[in-house]
Amino acid sequence: MGLAGVCVLYGLRRREDHQWLQKGLVVVIAAWIGDGLFQAFTGADIFGYVPKAEGMINGPFETNGIFGIIVAMLTPLVLWEPLKQRYRWALAYLAGLIVTVILTGQRNNLLLLALGLMTLSTLWSRRTRLVGIAAFMAALVITYQFAPTLQQRVGWMSTSGAEIVTSLQRLQENPEDSKASRKLFDALNLFTSDRAFLIDAGLKMIHDRPITGVGLNAFRPAYPLYAQLMPHGHRSGPTHAHNTYLEITAETGLVGLAALLVAIGLGWRWFLLASAERQALAAPYGATLFVMLFPLTTHTVLLAAFYFTIFLMVLCGYLSALFAHGVAGAINQTSNQNSEGDQPAHAGAKA
């Protein structure tokens, strides 16, 4: 992985390399969006893949979830420059992307998309942001009719949400009410689609081995040992904790969590200390990293093969934009050209 990172850094050493990467992603994600929409409305797939669950689309992937996660989390990197340059096709592209992510039927993907759109909104005026929010809500309401899996999960949230409020009220009146405690846990579990079992097991791992954790990529084999609340016949199912920070802490302990938080802090500090030109080049990568590392996402697995390779690409792009000498040369050359263009005007003013 370290060698791969070095190769990516070398490949992104010039400003033009960043432009080629982002243009290439625009083309690739556009092809995936087209395949996803074709799959949603015909039930077939250009690449021969069949949706694994009714009411969901998985694009050019056999596994559910990967398609929507990648498309949603790369939204800032793919659309930053097109929207900044006000290309007309960018709005149509964005509309297709939004519809596709909604049709994947997963709430986590909607969260990733919303975060990506929030970062993109920094490019817009206040009026444009309000129009964008209204358009997004309209697209969500309209497309929701064609996303039965999303409808089912929203129904779970509605039903369990009422039960959560009732259980909390009962516990407030009587904190020792074990029946209310169990109902609260069951309601939270339904609300999060069986994530409460994972959270419970992950917290037990952290409590048992707080410093170094249970071991890298050991959440799955360790899960049956800590999943006391999960029915015995289902204890071998989960492959990850469905939360980056819970999984990092469970597997690598507080040491690993501290290292991740320090790295995030350093990345932000380097961005603040960079020149305005470097910040502009690094912004789409930074926005994408913000989406990928947001603490409330439920499907992201930092060390999973598909996720970490994309994370490595985005991280190296971010670091290259901030530190690469080739990028610095291009920025200095552009600055010098601008200065030379301004000299006649200043000279005339002095005369």
XYZ file of C-alpha atoms in Angstrom:
351
model
C 0.000 0.000 0.000
C 2.880 2.336 0.773
C 4.362 1.730 -2.681
C 0.956 2.369 -4.253
C 0.757 5.657 -2.382
C 4.191 6.714 -3.626
C 3.149 5.871 -7.193
C -0.029 7.953 -6.878
C 1.939 10.887 -5.464
C 4.391 10.642 -8.363
C 1.552 10.470 -10.870
C -0.050 13.626 -9.443
C 3.048 15.791 -9.254
C 1.778 18.378 -11.768
C -1.384 20.466 -11.929
C -2.272 18.883 -15.276
C -2.180 15.437 -13.650
C -4.896 16.510 -11.207
C -7.014 17.765 -14.083
C -6.644 14.474 -15.945
C -7.576 12.485 -12.835
C -10.700 14.516 -12.207
C -11.766 14.430 -15.848
C -11.228 10.674 -15.905
C -13.407 10.263 -12.815
C -16.138 12.335 -14.476
C -16.188 9.891 -17.394
C -16.056 6.736 -15.244
C -18.761 7.846 -12.794
C -20.931 9.012 -15.710
C -20.727 5.514 -17.211
C -21.657 3.991 -13.842
C -24.587 6.380 -13.441
C -25.850 5.433 -16.896
C -25.544 1.748 -16.038
C -27.302 2.254 -12.712
C -30.226 4.127 -14.251
C -30.506 1.529 -17.011
C -30.538 -1.185 -14.354
C -33.182 0.641 -12.307
C -35.647 1.121 -15.146
C -35.134 -2.114 -17.102
C -34.080 -4.658 -14.455
C -31.128 -5.604 -16.690
C -27.528 -4.448 -16.625
C -25.105 -3.382 -19.335
C -22.321 -5.389 -17.689
C -24.493 -8.430 -16.987
C -24.914 -7.958 -13.223
C -28.303 -8.566 -11.650
C -29.444 -6.548 -8.609
C -28.985 -8.678 -5.484
C -31.961 -7.193 -3.669
C -35.351 -6.130 -4.984
C -35.716 -2.375 -5.156
C -31.957 -1.717 -5.072
C -29.375 -1.163 -7.797
C -25.726 -2.142 -7.584
C -24.426 -0.850 -10.935
C -21.338 -2.625 -12.306
C -20.741 -4.516 -9.031
C -21.885 -7.895 -7.782
C -22.112 -6.721 -4.171
C -24.834 -4.394 -2.918
C -23.699 -1.139 -1.362
C -20.343 -0.566 -3.060
C -21.826 1.206 -6.090
C -23.823 3.781 -4.134
C -21.038 4.408 -1.631
C -18.432 5.151 -4.305
C -20.697 7.378 -6.400
C -21.940 9.331 -3.375
C -18.611 9.847 -1.628
C -16.794 10.938 -4.817
C -19.418 13.604 -5.576
C -17.198 16.549 -4.494
C -14.125 15.356 -6.405
C -16.095 14.613 -9.567
C -18.202 17.784 -9.687
C -16.071 20.425 -7.977
C -14.380 21.828 -11.076
C -17.355 21.407 -13.476
C -19.627 23.326 -11.094
C -16.932 25.894 -10.319
C -16.480 26.526 -14.045
C -20.287 26.684 -14.440
C -20.439 24.098 -17.199
C -24.064 23.645 -18.245
C -23.808 19.880 -18.385
C -22.691 19.770 -14.750
C -26.235 20.379 -13.459
C -27.625 17.535 -15.575
C -24.774 15.330 -14.370
C -25.554 16.256 -10.765
C -29.253 15.498 -11.263
C -28.466 12.052 -12.657
C -26.071 11.371 -9.790
C -28.661 12.346 -7.163
C -31.350 10.148 -8.703
C -28.941 7.212 -8.960
C -27.852 7.448 -5.318
C -31.474 7.620 -4.141
C -32.314 4.527 -6.183
C -29.554 2.535 -4.458
C -32.007 2.428 -1.545
C -29.531 2.937 1.304
C -29.799 5.702 3.883
C -26.032 5.823 4.335
C -25.604 6.725 0.681
C -28.071 9.583 1.097
C -26.011 10.843 4.029
C -22.798 10.678 1.986
C -24.537 12.470 -0.878
C -25.914 15.181 1.413
C -22.437 15.754 2.864
C -20.963 15.966 -0.629
C -23.607 18.457 -1.739
C -22.980 20.483 1.405
C -19.296 20.847 0.490
C -20.191 21.731 -3.107
C -22.583 24.409 -1.870
C -19.562 26.458 -0.757
C -19.100 27.249 -4.466
C -22.593 28.765 -4.770
C -24.290 31.975 -3.741
C -26.879 31.936 -0.955
C -29.728 32.059 -3.456
C -28.287 29.168 -5.445
C -27.945 27.133 -2.246
C -31.627 27.623 -1.425
C -32.619 26.624 -4.954
C -30.302 23.601 -4.714
C -31.834 22.466 -1.414
C -35.337 22.768 -2.882
C -34.297 20.844 -6.006
C -32.665 18.104 -3.926
C -35.773 17.686 -1.758
C -37.982 17.573 -4.854
C -35.764 14.918 -6.444
C -35.837 12.922 -3.221
C -39.633 13.033 -2.967
C -40.164 12.097 -6.628
C -37.515 9.356 -6.797
C -38.603 7.961 -3.426
C -41.684 6.509 -5.160
C -39.392 4.261 -7.214
C -37.177 3.096 -4.326
C -39.107 0.391 -2.398
C -36.093 -0.590 -0.263
C -35.676 2.993 0.870
C -39.409 3.180 1.603
C -39.137 0.054 3.755
C -36.231 1.427 5.756
C -37.871 4.789 6.258
C -40.888 2.859 7.542
C -38.644 1.071 10.044
C -37.304 4.416 11.218
C -40.793 5.822 11.664
C -42.048 2.823 13.635
C -38.970 2.408 15.796
C -38.655 6.156 16.359
C -41.983 6.244 18.160
C -40.958 3.226 20.266
C -37.650 4.907 21.166
C -39.479 7.989 22.477
C -41.907 5.851 24.493
C -39.121 3.729 26.013
C -37.087 6.802 26.944
C -40.097 8.291 28.704
C -40.604 5.085 30.681
C -36.918 4.949 31.620
C -37.043 8.557 32.739
C -39.851 7.655 35.106
C -38.189 4.415 36.239
C -34.482 3.991 35.334
C -34.575 0.400 36.652
C -37.264 -0.728 34.173
C -35.498 -3.626 32.430
C -38.393 -4.218 30.040
C -38.216 -0.626 28.822
C -34.449 -0.948 28.442
C -34.850 -4.011 26.261
C -37.547 -2.340 24.159
C -35.303 0.681 23.721
C -32.444 -1.516 22.498
C -34.736 -3.409 20.108
C -36.132 -0.136 18.758
C -32.632 1.279 18.247
C -31.639 -1.938 16.534
C -34.583 -1.698 14.131
C -33.939 2.001 13.544
C -30.334 1.266 12.559
C -31.015 -2.001 10.664
C -29.353 -4.320 13.219
C -26.444 -1.937 13.873
C -27.132 -1.845 17.637
C -25.750 -5.401 17.928
C -22.562 -4.264 16.197
C -22.199 -1.181 18.388
C -22.693 -3.273 21.515
C -20.066 -5.816 20.428
C -17.634 -3.110 19.322
C -17.897 -1.285 22.643
C -17.272 -4.563 24.470
C -14.116 -5.110 22.400
C -12.922 -1.611 23.288
C -13.689 -2.182 26.981
C -11.850 -5.514 26.934
C -8.763 -4.280 25.031
C -8.756 -0.483 25.154
C -5.110 0.194 24.285
C -4.298 -1.959 21.263
C -7.688 -3.438 20.325
C -8.459 -6.961 19.152
C -6.159 -6.736 16.111
C -6.199 -5.303 12.615
C -9.055 -6.731 10.509
C -10.047 -8.903 13.481
C -13.528 -7.461 14.069
C -15.213 -10.279 12.166
C -13.490 -13.232 13.887
C -13.777 -11.526 17.290
C -17.442 -10.612 16.886
C -18.947 -13.982 17.995
C -16.989 -13.728 21.259
C -18.458 -10.346 22.155
C -21.951 -10.481 20.620
C -23.811 -11.588 23.736
C -26.969 -9.683 22.754
C -27.145 -11.177 19.275
C -29.112 -14.446 18.902
C -26.575 -17.273 18.790
C -27.479 -18.408 15.265
C -26.647 -14.974 13.808
C -23.303 -14.290 15.459
C -21.144 -15.077 12.427
C -22.889 -12.690 10.010
C -21.341 -9.185 10.265
C -18.083 -8.565 8.428
C -17.361 -5.118 9.893
C -18.584 -2.618 12.477
C -20.379 -0.370 9.952
C -18.621 2.674 11.411
C -15.041 3.724 10.723
C -14.238 5.096 14.166
C -15.862 2.236 16.070
C -14.021 -0.313 13.945
C -10.651 1.470 14.131
C -10.927 1.722 17.928
C -12.121 -1.880 18.351
C -9.333 -3.261 16.145
C -6.405 -0.949 16.951
C -7.476 0.488 20.300
C -7.181 4.040 21.539
C -3.696 4.152 20.011
C -5.118 3.658 16.524
C -7.963 6.104 17.102
C -5.541 8.749 18.391
C -3.306 8.255 15.339
C -6.288 8.729 12.997
C -7.439 11.881 14.794
C -3.908 13.322 14.795
C -3.633 12.641 11.050
C -6.945 14.437 10.450
C -5.765 17.367 12.559
C -2.460 17.598 10.681
C -4.238 17.476 7.332
C -6.468 20.378 8.322
C -3.532 22.399 9.699
C -1.515 21.887 6.508
C -4.491 23.098 4.491
C -4.800 26.278 6.586
C -1.069 27.014 6.231
C -1.056 26.519 2.446
C -1.277 29.326 -0.095
C -4.642 30.249 -1.607
C -3.686 28.596 -4.926
C -2.755 25.339 -3.234
C -5.925 25.430 -1.126
C -7.998 25.820 -4.295
C -6.311 22.777 -5.845
C -6.633 20.694 -2.660
C -10.228 21.709 -1.886
C -12.038 18.976 -3.888
C -9.822 16.313 -2.316
C -10.319 17.752 1.154
C -14.082 17.858 0.658
C -14.071 14.214 -0.424
C -11.979 13.211 2.592
C -14.487 15.015 4.810
C -17.273 12.877 3.333
C -15.271 9.658 3.608
C -14.261 10.248 7.236
C -17.541 11.661 8.532
C -18.186 9.899 11.874
C -21.902 9.073 11.426
C -21.665 6.984 8.262
C -22.654 3.331 8.674
C -21.308 1.403 5.671
C -17.811 2.795 5.297
C -14.947 0.427 6.083
C -11.657 2.316 6.007
C -9.467 -0.771 5.617
C -11.687 -2.601 3.107
C -9.945 -3.117 -0.240
C -12.356 -1.093 -2.385
C -12.641 1.745 0.146
C -9.000 2.085 1.160
C -7.722 2.206 -2.423
C -10.066 5.112 -3.172
C -9.151 6.728 0.136
C -5.457 6.385 -0.752
C -6.019 8.007 -4.153
C -7.902 10.945 -2.636
C -5.431 11.374 0.233
C -2.437 11.359 -2.130
C -4.190 13.888 -4.354
C -4.718 16.099 -1.311
C -1.083 15.856 -0.191
C 0.218 16.383 -3.716
C -1.914 19.509 -4.125
C -0.462 20.905 -0.900
C 3.187 19.908 -1.238
C 4.226 18.692 -4.730
C 7.036 20.760 -6.315
C 5.601 20.358 -9.801
C 2.341 21.883 -8.632
C 4.279 24.712 -6.974
C 6.079 25.437 -10.250
C 2.805 25.639 -12.157
C 1.314 27.922 -9.513
C 4.368 30.218 -9.521
C 4.364 30.355 -13.314
C 0.686 31.306 -13.349
C 1.290 33.963 -10.684
C 4.202 35.434 -12.668
C 2.102 35.598 -15.835
C -0.647 37.404 -13.966
C 1.891 39.848 -12.509
C 3.363 40.567 -15.953
C -0.103 41.177 -17.344
C -0.782 43.728 -14.617
C 2.465 45.705 -15.066
C 1.367 47.951 -18.018
C -1.739 48.992 -16.147
C 0.317 49.932 -13.070
C 2.889 51.732 -15.203
C 0.184 53.755 -16.935
C -1.300 54.685 -13.610
C 2.063 55.961 -12.351
C 2.635 57.941 -15.529
